[in-house]
Coordinates of C-alpha atoms and ligand atoms in Angstrom, one line a residue:
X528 CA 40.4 60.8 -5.4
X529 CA 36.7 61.0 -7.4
X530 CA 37.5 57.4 -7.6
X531 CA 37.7 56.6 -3.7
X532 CA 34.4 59.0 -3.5
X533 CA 32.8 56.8 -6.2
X534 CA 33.5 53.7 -4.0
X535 CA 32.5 55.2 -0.9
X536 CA 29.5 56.7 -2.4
X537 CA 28.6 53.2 -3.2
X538 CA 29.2 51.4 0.2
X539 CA 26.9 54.0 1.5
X540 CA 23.3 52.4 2.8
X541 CA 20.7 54.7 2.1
X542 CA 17.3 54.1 2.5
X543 CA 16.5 53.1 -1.2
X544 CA 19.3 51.0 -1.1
X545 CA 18.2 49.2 1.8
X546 CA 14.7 48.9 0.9
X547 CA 16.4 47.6 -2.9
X548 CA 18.6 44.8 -1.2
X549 CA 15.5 43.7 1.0
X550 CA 13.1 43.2 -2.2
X551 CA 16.3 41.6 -3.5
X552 CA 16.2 39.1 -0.7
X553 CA 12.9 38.5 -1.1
X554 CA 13.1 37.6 -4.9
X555 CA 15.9 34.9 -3.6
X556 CA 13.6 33.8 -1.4
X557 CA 10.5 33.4 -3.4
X558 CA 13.0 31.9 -6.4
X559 CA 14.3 29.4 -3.9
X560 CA 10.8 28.2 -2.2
X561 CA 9.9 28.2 -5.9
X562 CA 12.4 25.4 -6.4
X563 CA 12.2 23.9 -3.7
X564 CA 8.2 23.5 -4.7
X565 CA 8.8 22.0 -8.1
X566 CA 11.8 19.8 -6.9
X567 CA 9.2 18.3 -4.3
X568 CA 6.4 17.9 -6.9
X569 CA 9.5 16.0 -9.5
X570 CA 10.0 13.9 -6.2
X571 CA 6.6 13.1 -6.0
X572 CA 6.4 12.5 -9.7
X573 CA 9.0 10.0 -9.9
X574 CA 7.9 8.2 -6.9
X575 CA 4.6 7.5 -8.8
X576 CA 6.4 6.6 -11.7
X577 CA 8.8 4.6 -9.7
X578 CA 6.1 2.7 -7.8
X579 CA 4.4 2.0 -11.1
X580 CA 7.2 0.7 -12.3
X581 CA 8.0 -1.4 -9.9
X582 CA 4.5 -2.7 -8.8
X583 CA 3.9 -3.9 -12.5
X584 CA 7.0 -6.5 -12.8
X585 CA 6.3 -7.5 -8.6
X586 CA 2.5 -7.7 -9.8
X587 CA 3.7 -10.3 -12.3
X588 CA 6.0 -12.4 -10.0
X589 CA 3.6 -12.1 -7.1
X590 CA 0.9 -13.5 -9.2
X591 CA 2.6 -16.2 -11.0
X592 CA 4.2 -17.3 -7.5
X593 CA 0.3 -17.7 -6.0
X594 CA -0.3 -19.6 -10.0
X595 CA 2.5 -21.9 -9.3
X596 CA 1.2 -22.6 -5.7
X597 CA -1.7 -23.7 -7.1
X598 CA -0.1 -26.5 -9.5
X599 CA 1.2 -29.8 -8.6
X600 CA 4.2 -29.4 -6.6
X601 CA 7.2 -31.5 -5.2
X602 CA 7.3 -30.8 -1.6
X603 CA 10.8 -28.9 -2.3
X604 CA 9.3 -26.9 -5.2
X605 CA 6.3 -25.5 -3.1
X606 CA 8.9 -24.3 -0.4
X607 CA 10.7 -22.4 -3.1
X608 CA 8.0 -20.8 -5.0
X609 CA 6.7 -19.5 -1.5
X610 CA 10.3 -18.1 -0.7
X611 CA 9.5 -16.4 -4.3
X612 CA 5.9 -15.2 -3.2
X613 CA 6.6 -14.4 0.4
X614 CA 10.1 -12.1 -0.9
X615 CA 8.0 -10.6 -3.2
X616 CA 5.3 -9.5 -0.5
X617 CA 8.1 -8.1 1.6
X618 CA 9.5 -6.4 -1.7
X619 CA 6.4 -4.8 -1.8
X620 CA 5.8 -3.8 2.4
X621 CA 9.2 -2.2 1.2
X622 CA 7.8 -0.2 -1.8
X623 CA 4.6 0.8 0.2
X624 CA 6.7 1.6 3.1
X625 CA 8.5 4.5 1.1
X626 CA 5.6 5.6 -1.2
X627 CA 4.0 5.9 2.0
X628 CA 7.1 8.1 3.6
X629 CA 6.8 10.5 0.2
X630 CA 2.6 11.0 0.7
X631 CA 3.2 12.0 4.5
X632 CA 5.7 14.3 3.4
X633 CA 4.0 15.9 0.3
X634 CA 1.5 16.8 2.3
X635 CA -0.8 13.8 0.4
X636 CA -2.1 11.1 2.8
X637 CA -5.5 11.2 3.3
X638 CA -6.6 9.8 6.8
X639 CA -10.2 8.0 6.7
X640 CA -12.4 8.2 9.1
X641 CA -15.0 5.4 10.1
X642 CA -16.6 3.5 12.6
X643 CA -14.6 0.5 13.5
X644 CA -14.7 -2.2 16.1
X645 CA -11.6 -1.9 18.4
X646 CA -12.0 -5.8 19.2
X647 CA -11.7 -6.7 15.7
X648 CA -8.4 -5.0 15.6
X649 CA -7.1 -6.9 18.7
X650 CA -8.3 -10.3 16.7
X651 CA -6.5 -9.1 13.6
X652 CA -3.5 -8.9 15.7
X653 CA -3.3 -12.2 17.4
X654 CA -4.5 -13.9 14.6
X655 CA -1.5 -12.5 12.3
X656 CA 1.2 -13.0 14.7
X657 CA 0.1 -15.6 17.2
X658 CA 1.8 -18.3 14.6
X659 CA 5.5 -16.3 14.5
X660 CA 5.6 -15.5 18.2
X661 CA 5.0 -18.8 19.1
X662 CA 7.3 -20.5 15.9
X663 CA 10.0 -18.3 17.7
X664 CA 8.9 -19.6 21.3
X665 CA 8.2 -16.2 22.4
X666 CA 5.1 -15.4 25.0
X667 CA 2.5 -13.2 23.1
X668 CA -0.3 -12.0 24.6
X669 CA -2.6 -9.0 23.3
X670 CA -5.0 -7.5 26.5
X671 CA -7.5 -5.2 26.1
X672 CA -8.5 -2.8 28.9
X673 CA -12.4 -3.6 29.8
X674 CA -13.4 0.3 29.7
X675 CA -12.3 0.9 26.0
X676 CA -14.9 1.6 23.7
X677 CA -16.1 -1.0 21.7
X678 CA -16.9 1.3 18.6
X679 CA -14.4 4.1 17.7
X680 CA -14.0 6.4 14.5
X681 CA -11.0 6.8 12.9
X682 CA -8.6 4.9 10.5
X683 CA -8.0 1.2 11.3
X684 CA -6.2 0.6 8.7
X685 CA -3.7 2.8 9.4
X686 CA -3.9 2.1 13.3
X687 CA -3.7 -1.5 12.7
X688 CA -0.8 -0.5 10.3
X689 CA 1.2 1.6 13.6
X690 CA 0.5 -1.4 16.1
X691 CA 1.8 -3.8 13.3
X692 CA 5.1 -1.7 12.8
X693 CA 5.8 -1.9 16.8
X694 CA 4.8 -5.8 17.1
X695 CA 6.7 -7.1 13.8
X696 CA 9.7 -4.9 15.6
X697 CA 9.3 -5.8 18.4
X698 CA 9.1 -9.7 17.4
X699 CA 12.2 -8.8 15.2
X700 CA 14.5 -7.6 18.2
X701 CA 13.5 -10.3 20.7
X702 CA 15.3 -14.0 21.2
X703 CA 13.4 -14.7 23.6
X704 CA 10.6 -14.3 26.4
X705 CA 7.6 -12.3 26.2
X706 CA 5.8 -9.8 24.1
X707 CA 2.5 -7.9 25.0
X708 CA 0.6 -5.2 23.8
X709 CA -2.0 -3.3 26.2
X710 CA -5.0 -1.4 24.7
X711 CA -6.4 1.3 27.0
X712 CA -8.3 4.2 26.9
X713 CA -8.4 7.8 28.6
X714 CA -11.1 10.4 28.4
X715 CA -9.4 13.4 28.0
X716 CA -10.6 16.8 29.6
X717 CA -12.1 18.4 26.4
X718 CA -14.6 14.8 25.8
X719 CA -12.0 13.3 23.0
X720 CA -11.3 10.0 23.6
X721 CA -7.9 8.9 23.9
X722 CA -6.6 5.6 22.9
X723 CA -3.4 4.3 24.7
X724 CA -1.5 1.3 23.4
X725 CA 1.9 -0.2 24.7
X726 CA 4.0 -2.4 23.2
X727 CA 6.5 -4.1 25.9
X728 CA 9.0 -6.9 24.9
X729 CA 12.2 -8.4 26.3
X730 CA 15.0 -8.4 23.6
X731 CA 18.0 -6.5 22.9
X732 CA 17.0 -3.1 23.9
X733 CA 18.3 0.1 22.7
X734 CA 21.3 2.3 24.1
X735 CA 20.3 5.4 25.5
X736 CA 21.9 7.6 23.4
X737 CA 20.2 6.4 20.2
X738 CA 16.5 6.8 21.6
X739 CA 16.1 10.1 20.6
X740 CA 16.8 10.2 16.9
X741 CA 15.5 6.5 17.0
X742 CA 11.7 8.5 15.0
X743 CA 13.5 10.0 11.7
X744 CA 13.7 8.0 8.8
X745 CA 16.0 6.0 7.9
X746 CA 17.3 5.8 11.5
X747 CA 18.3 2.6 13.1
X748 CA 19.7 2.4 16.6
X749 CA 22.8 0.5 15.2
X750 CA 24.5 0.4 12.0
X751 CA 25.7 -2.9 12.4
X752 CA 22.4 -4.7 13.3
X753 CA 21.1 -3.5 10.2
X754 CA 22.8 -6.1 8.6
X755 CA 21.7 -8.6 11.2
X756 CA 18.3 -7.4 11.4
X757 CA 17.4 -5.5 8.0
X758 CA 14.7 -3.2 7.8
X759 CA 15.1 0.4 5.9
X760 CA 14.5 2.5 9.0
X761 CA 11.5 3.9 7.7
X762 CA 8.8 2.5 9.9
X763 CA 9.3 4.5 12.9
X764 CA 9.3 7.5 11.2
X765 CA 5.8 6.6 9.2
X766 CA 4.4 5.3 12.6
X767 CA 5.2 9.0 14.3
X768 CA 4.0 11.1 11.5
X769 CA 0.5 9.0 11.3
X770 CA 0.0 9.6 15.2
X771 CA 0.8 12.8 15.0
X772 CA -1.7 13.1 12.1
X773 CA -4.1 11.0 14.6
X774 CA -3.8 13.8 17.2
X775 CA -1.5 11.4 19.0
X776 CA 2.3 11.1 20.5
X777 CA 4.4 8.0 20.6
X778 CA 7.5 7.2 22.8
X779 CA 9.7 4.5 24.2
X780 CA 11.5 3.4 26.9
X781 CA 14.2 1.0 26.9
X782 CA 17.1 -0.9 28.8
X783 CA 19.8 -3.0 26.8
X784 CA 19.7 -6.2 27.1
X785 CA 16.2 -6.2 29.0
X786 CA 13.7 -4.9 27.0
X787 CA 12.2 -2.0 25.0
X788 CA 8.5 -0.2 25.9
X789 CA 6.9 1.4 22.6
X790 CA 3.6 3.5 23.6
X791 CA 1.5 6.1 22.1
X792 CA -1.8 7.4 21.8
X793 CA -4.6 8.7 19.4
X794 CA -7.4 11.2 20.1
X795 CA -10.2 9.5 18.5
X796 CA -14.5 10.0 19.0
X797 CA -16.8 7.6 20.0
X798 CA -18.2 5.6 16.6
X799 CA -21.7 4.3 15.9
X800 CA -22.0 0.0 15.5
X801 CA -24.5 0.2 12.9
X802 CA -22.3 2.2 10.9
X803 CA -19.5 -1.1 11.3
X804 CA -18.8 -1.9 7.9
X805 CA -18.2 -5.5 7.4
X806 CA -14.9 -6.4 6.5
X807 CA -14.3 -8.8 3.3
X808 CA -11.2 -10.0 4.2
X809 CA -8.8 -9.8 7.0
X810 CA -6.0 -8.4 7.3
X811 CA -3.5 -11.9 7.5
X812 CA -4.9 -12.9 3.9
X813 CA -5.6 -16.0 5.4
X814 CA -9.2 -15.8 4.0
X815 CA -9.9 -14.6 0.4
X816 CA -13.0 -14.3 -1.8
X817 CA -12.8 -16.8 -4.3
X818 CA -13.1 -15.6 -8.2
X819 CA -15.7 -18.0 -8.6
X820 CA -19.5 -16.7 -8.7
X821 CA -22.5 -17.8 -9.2
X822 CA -22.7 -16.6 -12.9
X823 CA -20.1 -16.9 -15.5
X824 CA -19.1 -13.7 -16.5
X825 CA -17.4 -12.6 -20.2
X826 CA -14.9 -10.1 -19.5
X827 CA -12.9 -8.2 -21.1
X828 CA -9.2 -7.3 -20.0
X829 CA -7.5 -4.1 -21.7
X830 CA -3.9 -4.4 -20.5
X831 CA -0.4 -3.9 -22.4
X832 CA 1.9 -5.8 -20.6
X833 CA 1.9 -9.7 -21.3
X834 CA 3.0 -11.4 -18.0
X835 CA 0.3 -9.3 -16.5
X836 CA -2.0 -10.1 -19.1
X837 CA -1.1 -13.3 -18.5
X838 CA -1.4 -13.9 -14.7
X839 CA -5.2 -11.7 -14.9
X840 CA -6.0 -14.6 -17.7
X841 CA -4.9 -17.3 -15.4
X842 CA -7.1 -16.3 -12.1
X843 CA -10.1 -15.5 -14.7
X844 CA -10.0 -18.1 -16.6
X845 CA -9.4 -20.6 -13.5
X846 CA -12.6 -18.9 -11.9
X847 CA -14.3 -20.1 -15.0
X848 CA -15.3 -17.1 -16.2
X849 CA -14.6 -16.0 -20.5
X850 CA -12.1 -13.4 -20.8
X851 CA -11.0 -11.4 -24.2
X852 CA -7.3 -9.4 -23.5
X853 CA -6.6 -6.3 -26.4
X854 CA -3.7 -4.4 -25.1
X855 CA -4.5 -0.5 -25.8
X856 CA -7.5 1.4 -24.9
X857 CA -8.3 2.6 -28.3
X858 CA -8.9 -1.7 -28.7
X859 CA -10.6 -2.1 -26.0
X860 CA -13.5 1.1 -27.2
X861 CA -13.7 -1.1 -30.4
X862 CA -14.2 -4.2 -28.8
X863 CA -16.9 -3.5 -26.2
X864 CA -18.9 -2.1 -29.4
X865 CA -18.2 -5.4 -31.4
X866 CA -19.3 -7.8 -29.0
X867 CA -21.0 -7.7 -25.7
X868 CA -19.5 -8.0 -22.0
X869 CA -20.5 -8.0 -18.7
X870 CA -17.5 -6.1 -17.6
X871 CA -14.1 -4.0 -18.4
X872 CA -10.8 -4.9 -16.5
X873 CA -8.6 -1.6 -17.5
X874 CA -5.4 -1.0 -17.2
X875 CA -4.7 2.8 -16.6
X876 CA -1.4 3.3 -18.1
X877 CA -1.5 1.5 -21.7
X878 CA 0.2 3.1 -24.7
X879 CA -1.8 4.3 -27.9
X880 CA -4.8 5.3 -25.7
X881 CA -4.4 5.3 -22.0
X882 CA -7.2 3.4 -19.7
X883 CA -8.9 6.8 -19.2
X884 CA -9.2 8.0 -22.1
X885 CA -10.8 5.0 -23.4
X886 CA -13.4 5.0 -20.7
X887 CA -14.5 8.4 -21.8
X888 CA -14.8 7.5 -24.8
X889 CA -17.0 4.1 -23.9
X890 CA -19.1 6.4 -21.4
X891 CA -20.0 8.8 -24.7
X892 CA -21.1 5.7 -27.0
X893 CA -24.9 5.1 -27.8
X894 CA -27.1 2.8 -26.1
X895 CA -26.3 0.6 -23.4
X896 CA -22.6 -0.3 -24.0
X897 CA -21.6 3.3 -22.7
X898 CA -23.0 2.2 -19.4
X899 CA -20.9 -1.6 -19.2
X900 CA -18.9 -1.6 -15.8
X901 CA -15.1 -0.4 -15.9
X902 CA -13.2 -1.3 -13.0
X903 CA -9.7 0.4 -13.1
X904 CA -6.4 -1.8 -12.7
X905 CA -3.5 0.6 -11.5
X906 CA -0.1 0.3 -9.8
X907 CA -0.6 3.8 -9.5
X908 CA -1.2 4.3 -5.7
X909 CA -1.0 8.5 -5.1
X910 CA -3.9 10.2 -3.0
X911 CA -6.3 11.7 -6.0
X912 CA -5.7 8.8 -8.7
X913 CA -8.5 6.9 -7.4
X914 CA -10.9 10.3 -7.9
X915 CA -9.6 10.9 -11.0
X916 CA -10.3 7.5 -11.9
X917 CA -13.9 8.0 -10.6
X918 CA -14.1 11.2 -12.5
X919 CA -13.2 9.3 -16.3
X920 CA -16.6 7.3 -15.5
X921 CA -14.6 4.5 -14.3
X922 CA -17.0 2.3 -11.7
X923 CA -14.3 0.7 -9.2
X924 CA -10.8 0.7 -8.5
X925 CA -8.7 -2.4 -8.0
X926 CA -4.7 -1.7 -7.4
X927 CA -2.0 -3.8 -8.7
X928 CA -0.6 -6.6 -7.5
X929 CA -4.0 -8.1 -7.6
X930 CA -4.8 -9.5 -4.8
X931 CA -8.0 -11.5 -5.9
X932 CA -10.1 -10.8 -3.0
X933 CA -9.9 -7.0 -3.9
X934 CA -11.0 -7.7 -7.2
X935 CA -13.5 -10.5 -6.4
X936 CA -15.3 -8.0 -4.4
X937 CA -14.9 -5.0 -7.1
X938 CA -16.6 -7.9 -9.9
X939 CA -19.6 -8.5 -7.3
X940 CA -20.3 -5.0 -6.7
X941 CA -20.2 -3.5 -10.2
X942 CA -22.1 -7.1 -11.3
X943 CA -24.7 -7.6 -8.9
X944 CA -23.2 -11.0 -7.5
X945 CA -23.1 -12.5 -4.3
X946 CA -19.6 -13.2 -3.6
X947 CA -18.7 -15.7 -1.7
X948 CA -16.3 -15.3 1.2
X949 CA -14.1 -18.6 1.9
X950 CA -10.8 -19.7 4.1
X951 CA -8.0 -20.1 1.4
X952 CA -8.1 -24.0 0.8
X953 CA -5.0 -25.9 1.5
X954 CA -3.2 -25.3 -1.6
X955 CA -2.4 -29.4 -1.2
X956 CA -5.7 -30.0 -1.7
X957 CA -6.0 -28.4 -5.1
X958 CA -5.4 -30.5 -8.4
X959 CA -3.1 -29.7 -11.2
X960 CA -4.0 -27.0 -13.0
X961 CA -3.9 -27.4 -17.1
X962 CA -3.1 -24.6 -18.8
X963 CA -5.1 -23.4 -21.5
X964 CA -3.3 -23.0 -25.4
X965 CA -4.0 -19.3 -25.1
X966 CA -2.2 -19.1 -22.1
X967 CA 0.8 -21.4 -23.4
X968 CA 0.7 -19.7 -26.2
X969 CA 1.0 -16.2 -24.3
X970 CA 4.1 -18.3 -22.5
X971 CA 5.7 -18.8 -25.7
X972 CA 5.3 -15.3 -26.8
X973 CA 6.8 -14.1 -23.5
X974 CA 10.0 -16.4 -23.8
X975 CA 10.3 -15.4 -27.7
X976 CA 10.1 -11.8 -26.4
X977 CA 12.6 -12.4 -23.2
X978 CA 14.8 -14.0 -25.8
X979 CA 14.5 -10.7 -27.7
X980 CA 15.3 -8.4 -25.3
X981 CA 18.6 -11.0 -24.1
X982 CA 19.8 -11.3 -27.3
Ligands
ADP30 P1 13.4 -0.8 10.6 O1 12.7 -1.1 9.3 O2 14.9 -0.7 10.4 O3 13.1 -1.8 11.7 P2 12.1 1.2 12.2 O4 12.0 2.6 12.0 O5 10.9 0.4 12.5 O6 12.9 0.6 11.0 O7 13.1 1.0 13.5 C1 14.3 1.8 13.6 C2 15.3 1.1 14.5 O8 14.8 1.2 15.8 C3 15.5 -0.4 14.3 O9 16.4 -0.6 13.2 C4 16.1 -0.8 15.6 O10 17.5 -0.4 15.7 C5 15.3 0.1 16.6 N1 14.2 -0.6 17.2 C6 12.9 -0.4 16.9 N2 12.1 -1.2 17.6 C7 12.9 -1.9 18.5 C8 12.7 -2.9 19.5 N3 11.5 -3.3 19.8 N4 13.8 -3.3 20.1 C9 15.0 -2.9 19.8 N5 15.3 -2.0 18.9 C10 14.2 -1.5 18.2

C-alpha cells in the first residue's frame, strides 16, 4: 500500500516538478545546440584541412601539366598532358564547388562589394563559351537590355560565377539548337535596382515533379543522367544561396524534351565608373601576365613540399628571375638575414616553423630585412585566413594552385614593377625548355622519395 502511495506520489506534477523537467529540457537543449555547434565548427575544420590537402597534390599536377605544355611535344603527347591539365581544373571547380557549399553554410562567405561594369560581364561570357557552344553546333547568343546600368555594385565574381553555373548547365543538357541569356533590369519601388537575367535553352528539359527539390544540394533531376551527365548536384544549390545572399530569387520553368528557362534576380545599387577597377586577367584564362619583368628579381621560396617546390622553381626560374627554396620557416628567418632578397614566397603550412610564424619573426629583425616583401602561398581558402595572413605582417596573398597571373601581379605590387599583361602565346610557338640541374636534381630526389614511400 505505502508503496503504491510512493509511486503515485511520484507521478504527481507539481509545480516544482514541472518547472524541474522544463530547466531539464532546456539543459538538453542547450547540450544538443552545443554539439551541434562544435560538430559544425569539426566540419568546417576538416574541410580546410581537406581542401589543403587536396589543393597541394592538384597544385603540383596542375602546374607540371602547364610545365609540360610548355616543352616540346609530339602532337599526341600535347593532347594528353592537356586531358591531364584540363581534369585537373575540373578536379579543382569540384573542390571549390564544395568548400564553397561548407562557407555558405557556416555562415562564412563574405560577399564583396564593388563597382563593376555589367558589359564586361556579358564579354566574359561570350568570350568563355562562344568556342563550346559553337564546337557543339548550338546557337548562343548573350543580349543585353539597352536600359541596364552600365556601372553596378556588387560581386561580379560571384554573379559571373551564378550566370556561369546556369550557361555550363545549360550547355551540358542541350544536343542541340539554341541557348540565350537576357540581361535586364527593373527599378524596384524602394530605388534598388534590380537585375534580371534568364537563361533559356532547348535540351532535355526537366519533369515536373523534380522542379521543386531541383535547388538542394546534391539534387539532380535524374539519377540515371548523373551518370550520363556527371556533375555533383551542388551548383544549383550554391547559385540559390548566393542570390538569396544577393537580395535575389531564382526559378525555372521547364518542358521535357523542349527546353528549360533558369531566371533570377539580384537587388543591386547603382556603382560609380571611376571607381571600375581594372581587371588583370579575365576570367577564361585566355590572357595571363607573364613572370617576366623588367628587373630580375632574387627570391626566395620557403616551401616543404618538393613537387611544389619544384613546379614554383620551374615558372621562376623560366621567368628568369634567381630563386633560393629552404623548406621550413625557421630556414627561411635565417636566410633572409644571411643574404639579401627582393622578396619571400611563403608557404603557410610548413613544419618546424609555420609561414606565420616566421614572418613575425622577419617583421621583428633590425634594419631593413624586417621590412623585405612576404607574399603568402596557401591552399588554405577559408573567409579570415587571408586577414590573418595580413595581420602576421604578411604583404600579399597568392592561393594555391598558382595560377601565375595571380602571382605575377602579387610580385609587381609588393616590387614596384610594371607587369606586363600579354595573350597566352601559342604554346607551339614556344621552344624546348632545358631543365636546369637543380631542378633535375630536385626530379631525382622526388623519384628516390616516390620509390621510398612504394617500396
Ligand atoms: P550538377 O553539378 O549535377 O549539374 P546542378 O545543381 O547544377 O548540379 O544541377 C542539378 C540538376 O538539375 C542537374 O543534375 C540536372 O538534372 C538538372 N538541370 C540543371 N540545369 C538543367 C538544364 N538546363 N536542363 C536540364 N536539366 C537541368
Amino acid at each position: 500500500m505505502g508503496r503504491v502511495l510512493e509511486r503515485q506520489k511520484a507521478n504527481e506534477v507539481t509545480p516544482s516538478r514541472q518547472h524541474a523537467e522544463a530547466e531539464t529540457a532546456a539543459l538538453h537543449a542547450e547540450a544538443a545546440s552545443i554539439k551541434a555547434e562544435e560538430a559544425s565548427a569539426a566540419k568546417s575544420e576538416f574541410l580546410a584541412t581537406m581542401s589543403h590537402e587536396i589543393r597541394t597534390p592538384l597544385n603540383a599536377v596542375l602546374g607540371m601539366a602547364g610545365i609540360l605544355m610548355d616543352s616540346e611535344l609530339a602532337d599526341e603527347q600535347r593532347m594528353q598532358a592537356r586531358t591531364i591539365k584540363v581534369a585537373g581544373e575540373s578536379l579543382l571547380d569540384i573542390l571549390n564547388d564544395v568548400l564553397d557549399y561548407s562557407k555558405i553554410e557556416a555562415g562564412r562567405l563574405e560577399l564583396e562589394v564593388v563597382d563593376f561594369e555589367i558589359p564586361g560581364l556579358v564579354d566574359t561570357v561570350k568570350t568563355v563559351w562562344d568556342s563550346q557552344m559553337s564546337g557543339k553546333g548550338i546557337d548562343f547568343s548573350v543580349n543585353l537590355a539597352p536600359d541596364v546600368c552600365p556601372v553596378i555594385k556588387g560581386d561580379p565574381t560571384r554573379l559571373r560565377q551564378i550566370v556561369f553555373n546556369l550557361v555550363g548547365n545549360a550547355l551540358k543538357f542541350t544536343e542541340a539548337g539554341s541557348i540565350t541569356v537576357n540581361i535586364a533590369q527593373n527599378i524596384l519601388p524602394d530605388g534598388w535596382l534590380e537585375l534580371q537575367v534568364e537563361i533559356l535553352d532547348t535540351g532535355i528539359g526537366i519533369p515536373s515533379d523534380k522542379l521543386d527539390s531541383l535547388f538542394e544540394k546534391f539534387t539532380q533531376a535524374d539519377g540515371s543522367t548523373t551518370r550520363k551527365y556527371g556533375g555533383t548536384g551542388l551548383g544549383l544549390a550554391i547559385s540559390q544561396q548566393l542570390i538569396s545572399l544577393m537580395g535575389g530569387e531564382i526559378g525555372v520553368e521547364s518542358t521535357v524534351g523542349a527546353g528549360s528557362r533558369f531566371y533570377f534576380t539580384v537587388k543591386c545599387e547603382e556603382g560609380d565608373r571611376s571607381n571600375v577597377a581594372s581587371m588583370d586577367e579575365d576570367a577564361s584564362g585566355n590572357s595571363a601576365s607573364n613572370l617576366e619583368m623588367d628587373q630580375k628579381l632574387k627570391i626566395l621560396v620557403a616551401e616543404d613540399n618538393a613537387v611544389n617546390q619544384l613546379v614554383i622553381r620551374t615558372m621562376l626560374e623560366k621567368a628568369g628571375h634567381e630563386i633560393e627554396v629552404v623548406e621550413n620557416g625557421a630556414l627561411a628567418v635565417e636566410a633572409v638575414q644571411a643574404a639579401s632578397y627582393d622578396l619571400v614566397l611563403m608557404d603557410v603550412n610548413m613544419p618546424e616553423m609555420d609561414g606565420i610564424t616566421a614572418t613575425k619573426h622577419i617583421r621583428e629583425l633590425d634594419g631593413p630585412v624586417s621590412e623585405i616583401p612576404i607574399v603568402a602561398l596557401t591552399a588554405n581558402a577559408l573567409t579570415g585566413d587571408r586577414e590573418r595572413m595580413l595581420a602576421a605582417g604578411m604583404s600579399d596573398y597568392v592561393s594555391k594552385p598558382i595560377e601565375p597571373a595571380h602571382l605575377a601581379a602579387a610580385m609587381g605590387r609588393q616590387c614596384d614593377l610594371d607587369v606586363e599583361l600579354e595573350s597566352v602565346v601559342d604554346t607551339n610557338d614556344t621552344g624546348p625548355q632545358e631543365l636546369t640541374e637543380d631542378q633535375l636534381k630536385a626530379f631525382d630526389d622526388l623519384s628516390d622519395s616516390l620509390d621510398e614511400l612504394l617500396n
